[in-house]
Amino acid sequence: MTDATVIVNADLPGPTISRHVYGHFAEHLGTCIYGGIWVGEDSPLPNIGGIRADVVEALREIAVPNLRWPGGCFADEYHWRDGVGPRHERPRMVNTHWGNVEENNHFGTHEFMALCELLGADPYVVGNVGSGTVREMSEWVEYLTRSGSSPMVDLRRANGREEPWRVPFWGLGNEPWGGGGNMRAEVYADLARQYATFCKNHGDNVLYRIAAGASEDDYAWTEALMRAVADMRAAQFPGRPFEAVSVHYYTIGGTWTDKGPATGFDAAAYWRTIRRAQAVEPILRRHIAVMDRYDPEGEIGLVVDEWGTWWDVEPGTNPGFLHQQNTMRDAIVAALHFDVFHRLADRVVMANLAQTVNVLQAVLLADAETGTLVRTPTFHVFEMSTVHHDAVAVPVHVRAPGATHEVAGEALPTVSASASVRDGVCHVSLTNVDPERSVDAVVEIRGARVGAVGGRILAPESVGAFNAPDHPDDVAPRPVDELEVTPGTVRVTLPPHAFAVVRVDLHDLPDPR
Ligand code: AHR
């Protein structure tokens, strides 16, 4: 057992944690869309206009705030006109990035927008810069968001949709430094400015345009994009080319050629994973430092629109489908990321886990043949964290000198925490990364009196525990029954490899939020 004091400054106002940092990403990749989300209206599985009803129900439980689509790499070979109109007339294509399989375009613009409407999620549409045209992207925006009469509006109407949709988030291509066109940063920065120019606001739909950003620690890429922002601000006719830049950061436990299995991993792989997950914070901070130099007012947002674990695919599955299981280790990686997003909430305005169903760090594993649906450990972290959506982040300090584990000469902290306040209630997220030792955590609430407390915890038998159709609840939250309240503190025992959210009612908060 180790000791930790978690000091929560409940009265110190911080930035709002945008619910959009709890966003998701669904690509035409493997069985994420086909089988995972879309089964078609003729499927024997219960569906709502072709969309799996059980998946909709589960995703509603985690209050998906936004959904990124159609890629990923797929976005830069996707031509939206192929995905509208009568389904049986839609042209087919080859998904060259993901398994070289045929794409029949049955899940297109209308189907995606129907999914977003069912979920109450804001659409985040990624346009094609790599192999598309400015006109194609511009017309897609018009098709989606314009009302009245115009060539694209008339086409939409002919395809059965009278009213425009609201599309707040718009991506200007994906990974242009790689599969999105193998461009140099300055070339892409100019293209992003050009494409963004023709992504217009129609009516009252205001686009939040996101330039495709860096991979991991490529700070030069961020710098090139921010320079493009600054140049345009300083131009004779000043303007803003885009509203945000993105960054992609994946957590692997090995190397990109040998990422290791999703289950049955050893302690060394576990700790390498934790090290890699924790490295996201200094990396994001350096990107933010670059942004601060060009945009000290913090007007441009940072969007982590791909993040999550990436393991070797499950044995016997198509290597191009990126299908992996999901254990308590994945849940801990998610919890660590959310603590970081909460701490950096003034610049990190949005994030998207890769990916929603059946791909990479999925929240759901859905089998189209058997009709089963499994909520993964990561799902539960998202569900337990909905309390932080749009709440005010408050500063948290963790004092736990004994809670470290050495990896490659580096002492990794094994206790992580963050907190938010809304309507006089504080929620504290607590993670014990250590798979061997429990933590005796004393949460010290400053700036308000502690009232009623409660909480839920995810703490399965082992860090390698996972859920499957024949044991769907091996990793599931339960109420925390080990809470002990003294004036000003809440004491909680965190078992090994655990994630908890503790709720504290606050009294006498000077500025009730
Ligand atoms: O999420 C899988 C892939 O990872 C995405 O398509 C791409 O953007 C990234 O390299």
Short mmCIF file of C-alpha atoms and ligand atoms in Angstrom, two decimals:
data_model
loop_
_atom_site.label_atom_id
_atom_site.label_comp_id
_atom_site.label_asym_id
_atom_site.label_seq_id
_atom_site.Cartn_x
_atom_site.Cartn_y
_atom_site.Cartn_z
CA MET A 1 0.00 0.00 0.00
CA THR A 2 1.29 3.48 -0.86
CA ASP A 3 0.03 6.81 0.38
CA ALA A 4 -1.17 9.70 -1.73
CA THR A 5 -2.58 13.11 -0.88
CA VAL A 6 -4.66 14.60 -3.64
CA ILE A 7 -5.24 18.32 -3.07
CA VAL A 8 -8.23 19.71 -4.93
CA ASN A 9 -8.53 23.50 -5.06
CA ALA A 10 -12.27 23.51 -5.54
CA ASP A 11 -12.58 27.30 -5.33
CA LEU A 12 -9.95 28.18 -7.95
CA PRO A 13 -11.65 28.65 -11.30
CA GLY A 14 -10.01 27.06 -14.27
CA PRO A 15 -10.99 26.58 -17.89
CA THR A 16 -14.09 24.69 -18.92
CA ILE A 17 -13.46 21.10 -19.94
CA SER A 18 -15.14 20.99 -23.31
CA ARG A 19 -17.32 17.92 -23.65
CA HIS A 20 -15.73 17.65 -27.09
CA VAL A 21 -12.52 16.20 -25.60
CA TYR A 22 -14.69 13.10 -25.14
CA GLY A 23 -15.24 12.83 -28.90
CA HIS A 24 -15.08 9.72 -31.06
CA PHE A 25 -13.86 8.70 -34.49
CA ALA A 26 -15.47 6.24 -36.91
CA GLU A 27 -13.58 5.45 -40.10
CA HIS A 28 -14.38 3.21 -43.05
CA LEU A 29 -11.89 0.71 -41.70
CA GLY A 30 -12.39 -2.96 -40.98
CA THR A 31 -15.74 -3.50 -39.27
CA CYS A 32 -16.07 -0.12 -37.61
CA ILE A 33 -18.73 1.14 -40.04
CA TYR A 34 -19.84 -2.01 -41.88
CA GLY A 35 -21.00 -4.56 -39.33
CA GLY A 36 -20.14 -2.41 -36.35
CA ILE A 37 -22.46 0.52 -37.00
CA TRP A 38 -24.17 -0.08 -40.32
CA VAL A 39 -25.94 -3.37 -41.02
CA GLY A 40 -28.49 -2.12 -43.55
CA GLU A 41 -32.26 -1.98 -43.31
CA ASP A 42 -32.69 -5.64 -44.34
CA SER A 43 -30.50 -6.98 -41.54
CA PRO A 44 -32.02 -9.45 -39.06
CA LEU A 45 -30.33 -7.37 -36.34
CA PRO A 46 -32.55 -4.67 -34.81
CA ASN A 47 -31.70 -1.46 -36.62
CA ILE A 48 -32.86 2.09 -37.08
CA GLY A 49 -32.81 2.76 -40.79
CA GLY A 50 -29.83 0.39 -41.16
CA ILE A 51 -27.92 1.57 -38.09
CA ARG A 52 -27.49 -1.00 -35.30
CA ALA A 53 -29.98 -0.17 -32.53
CA ASP A 54 -27.83 -1.73 -29.77
CA VAL A 55 -24.83 0.36 -30.79
CA VAL A 56 -26.92 3.54 -30.74
CA GLU A 57 -28.23 2.66 -27.29
CA ALA A 58 -24.75 2.00 -25.92
CA LEU A 59 -23.22 5.13 -27.44
CA ARG A 60 -26.02 7.22 -25.93
CA GLU A 61 -24.83 6.04 -22.52
CA ILE A 62 -21.51 7.83 -23.02
CA ALA A 63 -23.06 11.00 -24.44
CA VAL A 64 -20.91 11.10 -27.58
CA PRO A 65 -20.39 14.84 -28.10
CA ASN A 66 -18.94 14.68 -31.61
CA LEU A 67 -18.10 12.04 -34.19
CA ARG A 68 -15.26 12.28 -36.69
CA TRP A 69 -15.87 10.64 -40.10
CA PRO A 70 -15.13 9.23 -42.76
CA GLY A 71 -11.42 8.98 -41.86
CA GLY A 72 -8.54 8.94 -41.12
CA CYS A 73 -6.62 7.87 -44.16
CA PHE A 74 -9.88 6.92 -45.85
CA ALA A 75 -10.97 10.56 -45.91
CA ASP A 76 -8.29 11.40 -48.46
CA GLU A 77 -9.57 8.88 -50.98
CA TYR A 78 -13.25 9.41 -50.28
CA HIS A 79 -15.41 11.22 -52.83
CA TRP A 80 -18.62 12.21 -51.14
CA ARG A 81 -20.78 12.20 -54.25
CA ASP A 82 -20.25 8.43 -54.48
CA GLY A 83 -22.05 8.10 -51.14
CA VAL A 84 -25.33 9.92 -51.85
CA GLY A 85 -28.42 8.94 -53.84
CA PRO A 86 -30.10 5.54 -54.09
CA ARG A 87 -27.82 2.98 -52.46
CA HIS A 88 -28.04 0.39 -55.21
CA GLU A 89 -26.82 2.98 -57.72
CA ARG A 90 -23.81 4.14 -55.72
CA PRO A 91 -20.46 3.35 -57.33
CA ARG A 92 -18.09 0.96 -55.62
CA MET A 93 -14.46 1.66 -54.81
CA VAL A 94 -11.47 -0.06 -53.26
CA ASN A 95 -10.45 0.89 -49.75
CA THR A 96 -6.74 0.88 -50.52
CA HIS A 97 -5.63 1.88 -47.03
CA TRP A 98 -7.53 -0.71 -45.07
CA GLY A 99 -7.41 -4.26 -46.31
CA ASN A 100 -7.93 -3.48 -50.03
CA VAL A 101 -11.57 -4.41 -49.59
CA GLU A 102 -14.48 -3.23 -51.67
CA GLU A 103 -16.39 -0.23 -50.36
CA ASN A 104 -19.98 -0.12 -51.63
CA ASN A 105 -20.63 3.40 -50.37
CA HIS A 106 -23.87 2.34 -48.66
CA PHE A 107 -22.89 4.35 -45.59
CA GLY A 108 -22.55 7.87 -46.90
CA THR A 109 -23.43 11.42 -45.98
CA HIS A 110 -27.12 10.88 -45.18
CA GLU A 111 -26.42 7.73 -43.16
CA PHE A 112 -23.66 9.46 -41.16
CA MET A 113 -25.85 12.46 -40.44
CA ALA A 114 -28.67 10.14 -39.35
CA LEU A 115 -26.25 8.45 -36.95
CA CYS A 116 -25.21 11.79 -35.49
CA GLU A 117 -28.85 12.77 -35.07
CA LEU A 118 -29.60 9.49 -33.28
CA LEU A 119 -26.67 10.08 -30.93
CA GLY A 120 -27.20 13.80 -30.45
CA ALA A 121 -23.55 14.17 -31.52
CA ASP A 122 -22.06 17.04 -33.48
CA PRO A 123 -20.69 15.88 -36.82
CA TYR A 124 -16.98 16.32 -37.48
CA VAL A 125 -16.62 15.76 -41.23
CA VAL A 126 -13.14 15.37 -42.71
CA GLY A 127 -12.84 16.56 -46.31
CA ASN A 128 -10.53 15.14 -48.96
CA VAL A 129 -7.40 17.22 -49.57
CA GLY A 130 -5.12 14.35 -50.66
CA SER A 131 -6.96 13.23 -53.80
CA GLY A 132 -9.93 15.58 -53.95
CA THR A 133 -10.46 19.09 -55.18
CA VAL A 134 -11.27 22.42 -53.63
CA ARG A 135 -14.56 22.41 -55.54
CA GLU A 136 -15.49 18.96 -54.24
CA MET A 137 -14.96 20.04 -50.64
CA SER A 138 -16.70 23.35 -51.11
CA GLU A 139 -19.74 21.64 -52.65
CA TRP A 140 -19.90 19.11 -49.81
CA VAL A 141 -20.18 21.97 -47.32
CA GLU A 142 -22.90 23.53 -49.47
CA TYR A 143 -24.74 20.19 -49.79
CA LEU A 144 -24.74 19.69 -46.05
CA THR A 145 -25.40 23.13 -44.67
CA ARG A 146 -27.11 25.46 -47.16
CA SER A 147 -30.81 26.15 -47.36
CA GLY A 148 -32.95 27.77 -50.06
CA SER A 149 -32.07 26.80 -53.57
CA SER A 150 -28.67 26.08 -55.11
CA PRO A 151 -27.23 23.25 -57.18
CA MET A 152 -26.11 21.33 -54.10
CA VAL A 153 -29.26 22.09 -52.10
CA ASP A 154 -31.37 20.83 -55.00
CA LEU A 155 -29.30 17.66 -55.14
CA ARG A 156 -29.74 17.10 -51.41
CA ARG A 157 -33.46 17.66 -51.75
CA ALA A 158 -33.64 15.18 -54.61
CA ASN A 159 -31.91 12.72 -52.30
CA GLY A 160 -34.64 13.11 -49.70
CA ARG A 161 -33.42 15.76 -47.28
CA GLU A 162 -35.15 19.13 -47.26
CA GLU A 163 -33.55 20.91 -44.31
CA PRO A 164 -29.82 21.57 -44.09
CA TRP A 165 -27.91 19.89 -41.31
CA ARG A 166 -25.78 21.65 -38.75
CA VAL A 167 -22.12 20.73 -39.22
CA PRO A 168 -19.87 22.58 -36.80
CA PHE A 169 -16.57 20.72 -37.24
CA TRP A 170 -14.74 20.45 -40.52
CA GLY A 171 -11.40 18.71 -41.12
CA LEU A 172 -9.07 19.89 -43.88
CA GLY A 173 -7.69 16.48 -44.87
CA ASN A 174 -5.88 13.96 -42.70
CA GLU A 175 -2.21 13.22 -42.03
CA PRO A 176 -0.97 15.09 -45.13
CA TRP A 177 2.59 14.33 -44.01
CA GLY A 178 1.83 10.63 -44.70
CA GLY A 179 -1.08 8.79 -46.31
CA GLY A 180 -2.87 12.09 -46.92
CA GLY A 181 -0.43 13.18 -49.63
CA ASN A 182 3.15 12.94 -48.35
CA MET A 183 3.39 16.73 -48.31
CA ARG A 184 5.87 19.05 -46.74
CA ALA A 185 4.52 21.20 -43.96
CA GLU A 186 4.64 24.50 -45.86
CA VAL A 187 2.92 23.01 -48.89
CA TYR A 188 0.10 21.65 -46.76
CA ALA A 189 -0.18 24.87 -44.76
CA ASP A 190 -0.87 26.74 -48.00
CA LEU A 191 -3.32 24.10 -49.18
CA ALA A 192 -5.14 24.23 -45.86
CA ARG A 193 -5.51 27.99 -46.29
CA GLN A 194 -6.76 27.52 -49.84
CA TYR A 195 -9.28 24.76 -49.04
CA ALA A 196 -10.49 26.56 -45.94
CA THR A 197 -11.16 29.69 -48.00
CA PHE A 198 -13.81 27.81 -49.97
CA CYS A 199 -15.41 26.11 -46.98
CA LYS A 200 -18.04 28.78 -46.47
CA ASN A 201 -20.44 29.48 -43.68
CA HIS A 202 -23.92 29.01 -45.17
CA GLY A 203 -26.79 30.64 -43.32
CA ASP A 204 -26.17 30.36 -39.61
CA ASN A 205 -23.91 27.30 -39.87
CA VAL A 206 -20.49 28.44 -38.68
CA LEU A 207 -17.66 26.05 -39.45
CA TYR A 208 -14.86 25.32 -37.02
CA ARG A 209 -12.15 24.38 -39.52
CA ILE A 210 -9.40 22.08 -38.31
CA ALA A 211 -6.07 21.89 -40.15
CA ALA A 212 -4.50 18.43 -40.22
CA GLY A 213 -1.74 18.52 -37.70
CA ALA A 214 1.39 16.87 -36.52
CA SER A 215 2.25 13.32 -35.73
CA GLU A 216 3.33 12.97 -32.12
CA ASP A 217 6.33 15.24 -31.49
CA ASP A 218 6.61 16.89 -34.91
CA TYR A 219 6.70 20.42 -33.53
CA ALA A 220 7.99 21.80 -36.84
CA TRP A 221 4.67 20.82 -38.43
CA THR A 222 2.71 22.73 -35.82
CA GLU A 223 5.06 25.67 -36.27
CA ALA A 224 4.45 25.74 -40.04
CA LEU A 225 0.68 25.78 -39.50
CA MET A 226 0.88 28.48 -36.86
CA ARG A 227 3.13 30.57 -39.10
CA ALA A 228 0.44 30.28 -41.77
CA VAL A 229 -2.04 31.63 -39.23
CA ALA A 230 0.20 34.50 -38.17
CA ASP A 231 1.00 35.47 -41.79
CA MET A 232 -2.65 35.67 -42.64
CA ARG A 233 -3.39 37.75 -39.57
CA ALA A 234 -0.66 40.17 -40.62
CA ALA A 235 -1.80 40.35 -44.25
CA GLN A 236 -3.25 43.44 -45.87
CA PHE A 237 -6.70 41.94 -45.49
CA PRO A 238 -6.31 40.01 -42.26
CA GLY A 239 -8.19 36.80 -41.75
CA ARG A 240 -8.05 33.51 -39.98
CA PRO A 241 -7.34 30.52 -42.21
CA PHE A 242 -8.66 27.90 -39.80
CA GLU A 243 -9.82 27.73 -36.22
CA ALA A 244 -7.71 24.84 -34.94
CA VAL A 245 -4.78 22.55 -35.64
CA SER A 246 -4.78 18.89 -34.80
CA VAL A 247 -2.26 16.36 -33.52
CA HIS A 248 -2.27 12.55 -33.54
CA TYR A 249 -0.79 10.53 -30.71
CA TYR A 250 -1.05 6.75 -30.34
CA THR A 251 0.03 4.65 -27.38
CA ILE A 252 1.91 1.47 -28.18
CA GLY A 253 3.67 -0.91 -25.80
CA GLY A 254 6.42 -1.95 -28.20
CA THR A 255 7.54 -0.63 -31.59
CA TRP A 256 5.45 0.23 -34.63
CA THR A 257 6.50 -3.07 -36.24
CA ASP A 258 6.01 -5.12 -33.07
CA LYS A 259 3.34 -3.46 -30.99
CA GLY A 260 2.62 -6.50 -28.86
CA PRO A 261 -0.67 -8.26 -28.14
CA ALA A 262 -3.73 -6.53 -26.72
CA THR A 263 -4.18 -9.27 -24.11
CA GLY A 264 -1.74 -11.57 -22.33
CA PHE A 265 0.94 -8.87 -22.13
CA ASP A 266 3.72 -9.02 -19.56
CA ALA A 267 4.71 -6.48 -16.91
CA ALA A 268 7.44 -4.96 -19.08
CA ALA A 269 4.99 -4.28 -21.92
CA TYR A 270 2.53 -2.85 -19.42
CA TRP A 271 5.01 -0.35 -18.03
CA ARG A 272 6.28 0.62 -21.49
CA THR A 273 2.66 1.38 -22.34
CA ILE A 274 2.22 3.56 -19.28
CA ARG A 275 5.41 5.43 -20.07
CA ARG A 276 4.24 6.07 -23.59
CA ALA A 277 0.77 7.16 -22.44
CA GLN A 278 2.20 9.58 -19.89
CA ALA A 279 4.48 11.07 -22.54
CA VAL A 280 1.42 12.61 -24.20
CA GLU A 281 1.45 15.46 -21.67
CA PRO A 282 4.93 16.90 -22.32
CA ILE A 283 4.36 16.44 -26.04
CA LEU A 284 1.08 18.37 -25.99
CA ARG A 285 2.66 21.03 -23.80
CA ARG A 286 5.42 21.59 -26.36
CA HIS A 287 2.91 21.86 -29.18
CA ILE A 288 1.03 24.38 -27.06
CA ALA A 289 4.24 26.31 -26.39
CA VAL A 290 4.76 26.63 -30.15
CA MET A 291 1.14 27.76 -30.56
CA ASP A 292 1.52 30.29 -27.74
CA ARG A 293 4.38 31.98 -29.56
CA TYR A 294 2.22 32.69 -32.62
CA ASP A 295 -1.14 32.96 -30.89
CA PRO A 296 -0.64 34.23 -27.34
CA GLU A 297 -4.37 34.94 -27.01
CA GLY A 298 -5.09 31.26 -27.41
CA GLU A 299 -7.60 31.71 -30.22
CA ILE A 300 -6.50 28.66 -32.19
CA GLY A 301 -7.55 25.38 -30.62
CA LEU A 302 -5.55 22.18 -30.36
CA VAL A 303 -7.54 19.11 -31.39
CA VAL A 304 -6.16 15.66 -30.56
CA ASP A 305 -8.31 14.04 -33.19
CA GLU A 306 -6.68 10.62 -33.08
CA TRP A 307 -5.46 9.05 -29.88
CA GLY A 308 -5.56 5.68 -28.18
CA THR A 309 -3.82 2.34 -27.95
CA TRP A 310 -2.63 0.41 -30.98
CA TRP A 311 -1.76 -3.28 -30.56
CA ASP A 312 -1.08 -6.16 -32.92
CA VAL A 313 -4.37 -7.31 -34.47
CA GLU A 314 -6.18 -10.26 -32.93
CA PRO A 315 -4.79 -13.55 -34.28
CA GLY A 316 -6.59 -14.72 -37.40
CA THR A 317 -8.11 -11.33 -38.23
CA ASN A 318 -7.36 -9.23 -41.32
CA PRO A 319 -4.20 -7.20 -40.54
CA GLY A 320 -5.75 -4.26 -42.39
CA PHE A 321 -8.77 -4.23 -40.08
CA LEU A 322 -6.91 -3.17 -36.89
CA HIS A 323 -9.19 -5.27 -34.71
CA GLN A 324 -7.97 -5.58 -31.12
CA GLN A 325 -9.27 -6.55 -27.68
CA ASN A 326 -9.36 -4.00 -24.89
CA THR A 327 -8.29 -4.61 -21.30
CA MET A 328 -8.04 -2.67 -18.07
CA ARG A 329 -4.66 -1.49 -19.39
CA ASP A 330 -6.51 0.35 -22.18
CA ALA A 331 -8.91 1.83 -19.63
CA ILE A 332 -5.98 3.19 -17.64
CA VAL A 333 -4.46 4.71 -20.77
CA ALA A 334 -7.79 6.47 -21.42
CA ALA A 335 -8.00 7.72 -17.83
CA LEU A 336 -4.45 9.13 -18.03
CA HIS A 337 -5.29 10.95 -21.26
CA PHE A 338 -8.40 12.52 -19.75
CA ASP A 339 -6.42 13.85 -16.79
CA VAL A 340 -4.08 15.50 -19.30
CA PHE A 341 -6.93 16.90 -21.40
CA HIS A 342 -8.51 18.33 -18.24
CA ARG A 343 -5.22 19.98 -17.21
CA LEU A 344 -4.73 21.48 -20.67
CA ALA A 345 -8.38 22.39 -21.16
CA ASP A 346 -7.67 26.00 -22.07
CA ARG A 347 -5.98 24.91 -25.35
CA VAL A 348 -7.09 21.30 -25.91
CA VAL A 349 -10.63 21.94 -27.10
CA MET A 350 -11.44 18.62 -28.64
CA ALA A 351 -10.17 15.02 -28.92
CA ASN A 352 -11.27 11.85 -30.69
CA LEU A 353 -10.55 8.34 -29.55
CA ALA A 354 -9.58 5.94 -32.35
CA GLN A 355 -12.01 4.28 -32.94
CA THR A 356 -15.64 3.86 -31.89
CA VAL A 357 -16.45 0.22 -32.78
CA ASN A 358 -14.20 -2.79 -33.48
CA VAL A 359 -11.10 -0.82 -34.45
CA LEU A 360 -8.07 0.03 -32.27
CA GLN A 361 -9.10 1.22 -28.77
CA ALA A 362 -12.80 0.69 -29.40
CA VAL A 363 -15.43 1.48 -26.81
CA LEU A 364 -17.64 -1.22 -28.32
CA LEU A 365 -16.94 -4.62 -29.84
CA ALA A 366 -19.84 -5.56 -32.10
CA ASP A 367 -20.09 -8.80 -34.05
CA ALA A 368 -22.42 -8.60 -37.02
CA GLU A 369 -22.66 -12.37 -37.49
CA THR A 370 -23.57 -13.31 -33.95
CA GLY A 371 -25.22 -9.98 -33.13
CA THR A 372 -23.27 -9.64 -29.88
CA LEU A 373 -22.21 -6.31 -28.41
CA VAL A 374 -19.60 -5.81 -25.69
CA ARG A 375 -18.83 -2.65 -23.76
CA THR A 376 -15.06 -2.51 -23.30
CA PRO A 377 -13.20 -1.28 -20.20
CA THR A 378 -12.50 1.92 -22.12
CA PHE A 379 -16.26 2.40 -22.58
CA HIS A 380 -16.66 2.47 -18.81
CA VAL A 381 -14.02 5.19 -18.39
CA PHE A 382 -15.93 7.30 -20.90
CA GLU A 383 -19.25 6.61 -19.17
CA MET A 384 -17.91 7.36 -15.68
CA SER A 385 -16.32 10.58 -16.98
CA THR A 386 -19.47 12.12 -18.49
CA VAL A 387 -19.68 14.13 -15.25
CA HIS A 388 -16.70 16.18 -16.47
CA HIS A 389 -18.38 17.23 -19.75
CA ASP A 390 -18.48 21.05 -19.84
CA ALA A 391 -17.61 21.30 -16.14
CA VAL A 392 -14.98 23.72 -14.82
CA ALA A 393 -11.52 22.21 -14.35
CA VAL A 394 -9.98 22.96 -10.95
CA PRO A 395 -6.31 22.64 -10.05
CA VAL A 396 -5.22 19.36 -8.49
CA HIS A 397 -1.89 18.52 -6.88
CA VAL A 398 -0.89 14.94 -6.18
CA ARG A 399 1.60 14.39 -3.38
CA ALA A 400 2.72 10.77 -3.47
CA PRO A 401 6.49 10.49 -3.21
CA GLY A 402 6.38 6.70 -2.76
CA ALA A 403 4.04 6.13 -5.70
CA THR A 404 6.48 5.72 -8.56
CA HIS A 405 7.72 2.89 -10.74
CA GLU A 406 11.04 2.99 -12.52
CA VAL A 407 11.08 2.32 -16.26
CA ALA A 408 14.30 2.80 -18.24
CA GLY A 409 15.76 4.97 -15.50
CA GLU A 410 12.67 7.15 -15.30
CA ALA A 411 10.44 7.27 -12.21
CA LEU A 412 6.88 7.15 -13.51
CA PRO A 413 4.18 8.48 -11.18
CA THR A 414 1.64 5.75 -10.46
CA VAL A 415 -1.15 7.98 -9.16
CA SER A 416 -2.94 10.38 -11.48
CA ALA A 417 -5.84 12.70 -10.74
CA SER A 418 -7.93 15.57 -12.08
CA ALA A 419 -11.12 17.27 -10.97
CA SER A 420 -13.95 19.47 -12.12
CA VAL A 421 -16.76 21.43 -10.50
CA ARG A 422 -20.28 22.08 -11.69
CA ASP A 423 -23.41 23.17 -9.82
CA GLY A 424 -21.67 22.95 -6.45
CA VAL A 425 -20.52 19.37 -7.00
CA CYS A 426 -16.90 18.33 -7.44
CA HIS A 427 -15.90 15.17 -9.32
CA VAL A 428 -12.41 13.82 -8.79
CA SER A 429 -10.96 11.26 -11.19
CA LEU A 430 -8.36 9.04 -9.53
CA THR A 431 -6.20 6.45 -11.25
CA ASN A 432 -3.91 3.93 -9.62
CA VAL A 433 -1.65 2.77 -12.43
CA ASP A 434 0.25 0.27 -10.29
CA PRO A 435 -0.89 -3.30 -11.03
CA GLU A 436 0.56 -4.63 -7.75
CA ARG A 437 0.04 -2.07 -4.98
CA SER A 438 -3.06 -0.40 -3.56
CA VAL A 439 -3.14 3.31 -2.76
CA ASP A 440 -4.47 4.91 0.37
CA ALA A 441 -5.61 8.20 -1.15
CA VAL A 442 -6.67 11.19 0.94
CA VAL A 443 -8.53 13.72 -1.19
CA GLU A 444 -8.19 17.11 0.46
CA ILE A 445 -10.86 19.56 -0.65
CA ARG A 446 -9.78 23.18 -0.32
CA GLY A 447 -11.95 26.26 -0.64
CA ALA A 448 -15.27 24.62 0.29
CA ARG A 449 -16.82 22.40 2.92
CA VAL A 450 -17.26 18.72 2.16
CA GLY A 451 -20.85 17.52 2.10
CA ALA A 452 -22.22 14.19 0.93
CA VAL A 453 -19.82 11.95 -1.00
CA GLY A 454 -20.10 8.96 -3.29
CA GLY A 455 -18.34 7.40 -6.19
CA ARG A 456 -17.79 4.56 -8.63
CA ILE A 457 -14.72 2.49 -9.33
CA LEU A 458 -13.41 0.26 -12.09
CA ALA A 459 -11.09 -2.27 -10.47
CA PRO A 460 -11.15 -5.74 -12.02
CA GLU A 461 -9.25 -8.83 -10.87
CA SER A 462 -6.26 -8.18 -13.10
CA VAL A 463 -4.93 -5.44 -15.31
CA GLY A 464 -5.27 -7.83 -18.25
CA ALA A 465 -8.99 -8.38 -17.60
CA PHE A 466 -11.29 -7.77 -20.55
CA ASN A 467 -14.91 -8.20 -21.58
CA ALA A 468 -16.18 -10.63 -24.21
CA PRO A 469 -19.62 -11.92 -25.27
CA ASP A 470 -19.46 -14.82 -22.77
CA HIS A 471 -18.16 -12.61 -19.92
CA PRO A 472 -19.36 -9.08 -20.71
CA ASP A 473 -18.95 -7.65 -17.21
CA ASP A 474 -15.52 -8.78 -16.02
CA VAL A 475 -14.60 -5.11 -16.12
CA ALA A 476 -17.53 -2.99 -14.97
CA PRO A 477 -17.91 -0.15 -12.50
CA ARG A 478 -19.25 -0.66 -9.01
CA PRO A 479 -19.98 1.84 -6.22
CA VAL A 480 -16.99 2.79 -4.06
CA ASP A 481 -17.75 1.50 -0.61
CA GLU A 482 -14.40 2.33 0.95
CA LEU A 483 -15.05 6.09 1.31
CA GLU A 484 -14.27 7.70 4.66
CA VAL A 485 -15.11 11.37 5.31
CA THR A 486 -13.37 13.63 7.80
CA PRO A 487 -13.80 17.44 7.86
CA GLY A 488 -12.18 18.60 4.65
CA THR A 489 -11.10 15.22 3.32
CA VAL A 490 -12.37 12.09 1.67
CA ARG A 491 -10.31 8.97 2.06
CA VAL A 492 -10.48 6.24 -0.54
CA THR A 493 -8.57 3.03 -1.04
CA LEU A 494 -7.68 2.45 -4.66
CA PRO A 495 -6.97 -1.21 -5.36
CA PRO A 496 -4.24 -2.03 -7.90
CA HIS A 497 -4.92 -0.94 -11.51
CA ALA A 498 -8.05 1.03 -10.71
CA PHE A 499 -9.94 4.06 -11.97
CA ALA A 500 -12.41 5.85 -9.71
CA VAL A 501 -14.59 8.93 -9.93
CA VAL A 502 -15.41 10.37 -6.51
CA ARG A 503 -18.28 12.82 -6.14
CA VAL A 504 -18.14 15.45 -3.40
CA ASP A 505 -21.00 17.86 -2.68
CA LEU A 506 -19.48 21.24 -1.89
CA HIS A 507 -20.81 23.70 0.66
CA ASP A 508 -19.83 27.35 1.09
CA LEU A 509 -18.10 27.53 -2.27
CA PRO A 510 -17.29 31.26 -2.64
CA ASP A 511 -18.23 31.40 -6.31
CA PRO A 512 -20.72 28.56 -6.81
CA ARG A 513 -20.24 27.04 -10.23
O1 AHR B 1 -6.90 5.28 -36.91
C1 AHR B 1 -6.24 4.53 -37.89
C2 AHR B 1 -5.38 5.37 -38.79
O2 AHR B 1 -4.32 5.91 -38.06
C3 AHR B 1 -6.03 6.58 -39.41
O3 AHR B 1 -6.73 6.27 -40.56
C4 AHR B 1 -4.86 7.45 -39.74
O4 AHR B 1 -5.19 8.80 -39.73
C5 AHR B 1 -3.84 7.09 -38.67
O5 AHR B 1 -2.60 6.86 -39.20
#
